[in-house]
């Protein structure tokens, strides 16, 4: 949720012409990360949870790509995007660890 909130704040300064472009894509992918985690958890089945965690991980990679593109086309600076990208890395590590943990329990 903190990552999504930070991305919403970051995109507030994007030009209005980008409202339906990168602004929308960044916000959508950022919101998808916690939403998919929650949806998978709510399914109350380990296999579904793992699948939704992997979908969340995909949304995270999509978000990283959009943030890097926004920097390259100068909608934001590297310095302004850095906290969101760092948080993406942290969330990615957490997702990978949780997925590995749940998959390991499924094998036993």
Tab-separated table of C-alpha atoms in Angstrom:
chain	number	residue	atom	x	y	z
A	1	UNK	CA	0.000	0.000	0.000
A	2	UNK	CA	2.867	2.393	0.772
A	3	UNK	CA	4.330	1.758	-2.677
A	4	UNK	CA	1.004	2.534	-4.362
A	5	UNK	CA	0.554	5.665	-2.272
A	6	UNK	CA	4.046	6.858	-3.190
A	7	UNK	CA	3.354	6.282	-6.878
A	8	UNK	CA	0.136	8.287	-6.703
A	9	UNK	CA	2.048	11.139	-5.077
A	10	UNK	CA	4.849	10.917	-7.652
A	11	UNK	CA	2.458	11.095	-10.604
A	12	UNK	CA	0.632	14.163	-9.253
A	13	UNK	CA	3.342	16.284	-10.833
A	14	UNK	CA	3.096	14.607	-14.256
A	15	UNK	CA	1.661	16.736	-17.073
A	16	UNK	CA	-2.102	16.607	-17.536
A	17	UNK	CA	-1.495	15.283	-21.073
A	18	UNK	CA	-0.182	12.082	-19.455
A	19	UNK	CA	-3.324	11.477	-17.399
A	20	UNK	CA	-4.380	8.605	-19.676
A	21	UNK	CA	-0.803	7.581	-20.474
A	22	UNK	CA	1.955	6.831	-18.017
A	23	UNK	CA	0.138	8.428	-15.083
A	24	UNK	CA	-2.703	5.957	-15.480
A	25	UNK	CA	-0.384	3.009	-16.140
A	26	UNK	CA	1.784	3.714	-13.102
A	27	UNK	CA	-1.195	4.143	-10.820
A	28	UNK	CA	-2.960	1.063	-12.147
A	29	UNK	CA	0.049	-1.235	-11.840
A	30	UNK	CA	0.957	0.175	-8.405
A	31	UNK	CA	-2.577	-0.420	-7.110
A	32	UNK	CA	-2.600	-3.919	-8.609
A	33	UNK	CA	0.289	-5.086	-6.419
A	34	UNK	CA	-1.516	-4.949	-3.038
A	35	UNK	CA	-4.907	-5.677	-4.616
A	36	UNK	CA	-3.721	-9.005	-6.017
A	37	UNK	CA	-2.065	-9.946	-2.743
A	38	UNK	CA	-5.339	-9.259	-0.933
A	39	UNK	CA	-7.454	-11.087	-3.499
A	40	UNK	CA	-5.246	-14.166	-3.382
A	41	UNK	CA	-5.261	-14.194	0.403
A	42	UNK	CA	-9.024	-13.887	0.397
A	43	UNK	CA	-9.412	-16.966	-1.795
A	44	UNK	CA	-8.519	-19.098	1.226
A	45	UNK	CA	-6.642	-21.661	-0.865
A	46	UNK	CA	-2.854	-21.879	-0.924
A	47	UNK	CA	-2.638	-22.540	-4.682
A	48	UNK	CA	-4.768	-19.505	-5.503
A	49	UNK	CA	-2.811	-17.375	-3.068
A	50	UNK	CA	0.485	-18.345	-4.710
A	51	UNK	CA	-0.950	-17.642	-8.170
A	52	UNK	CA	-2.142	-14.169	-7.132
A	53	UNK	CA	1.224	-13.450	-5.509
A	54	UNK	CA	2.846	-14.231	-8.863
A	55	UNK	CA	0.377	-11.942	-10.624
A	56	UNK	CA	1.273	-9.256	-8.089
A	57	UNK	CA	4.952	-9.806	-8.863
A	58	UNK	CA	4.181	-9.301	-12.557
A	59	UNK	CA	2.385	-6.035	-11.789
A	60	UNK	CA	5.421	-4.973	-9.778
A	61	UNK	CA	7.730	-5.568	-12.741
A	62	UNK	CA	5.313	-3.647	-14.953
A	63	UNK	CA	5.388	-0.768	-12.465
A	64	UNK	CA	9.197	-0.730	-12.429
A	65	UNK	CA	9.204	-0.543	-16.232
A	66	UNK	CA	6.738	2.367	-16.255
A	67	UNK	CA	8.783	4.238	-13.649
A	68	UNK	CA	11.970	3.775	-15.646
A	69	UNK	CA	10.221	4.926	-18.811
A	70	UNK	CA	8.823	7.992	-17.030
A	71	UNK	CA	12.383	8.867	-16.067
A	72	UNK	CA	13.728	8.292	-19.572
A	73	UNK	CA	11.091	10.525	-21.181
A	74	UNK	CA	11.682	13.123	-18.458
A	75	UNK	CA	8.278	13.071	-16.790
A	76	UNK	CA	10.176	12.707	-13.534
A	77	UNK	CA	13.776	12.732	-12.386
A	78	UNK	CA	15.831	9.740	-11.354
A	79	UNK	CA	16.035	11.229	-7.871
A	80	UNK	CA	12.250	11.513	-7.602
A	81	UNK	CA	11.670	7.991	-8.952
A	82	UNK	CA	14.401	6.423	-6.783
A	83	UNK	CA	12.289	5.928	-3.621
A	84	UNK	CA	9.538	4.143	-5.572
A	85	UNK	CA	12.068	1.981	-7.393
A	86	UNK	CA	13.793	1.107	-4.120
A	87	UNK	CA	10.463	0.172	-2.599
A	88	UNK	CA	9.726	-1.965	-5.683
A	89	UNK	CA	12.924	-3.873	-5.000
A	90	UNK	CA	11.997	-4.405	-1.359
A	91	UNK	CA	8.453	-5.516	-2.179
A	92	UNK	CA	9.812	-7.850	-4.867
A	93	UNK	CA	12.113	-9.533	-2.374
A	94	UNK	CA	9.246	-9.911	0.085
A	95	UNK	CA	6.982	-11.412	-2.581
A	96	UNK	CA	9.678	-13.833	-3.728
A	97	UNK	CA	10.307	-14.949	-0.159
A	98	UNK	CA	6.619	-15.455	0.549
A	99	UNK	CA	6.113	-17.397	-2.682
A	100	UNK	CA	9.115	-19.633	-1.936
A	101	UNK	CA	7.902	-20.224	1.599
A	102	UNK	CA	4.389	-21.166	0.514
A	103	UNK	CA	5.634	-23.401	-2.308
A	104	UNK	CA	8.025	-25.174	0.061
A	105	UNK	CA	5.176	-25.930	2.454
A	106	UNK	CA	3.103	-27.325	-0.402
A	107	UNK	CA	5.819	-29.878	-1.226
A	108	UNK	CA	6.117	-31.256	2.327
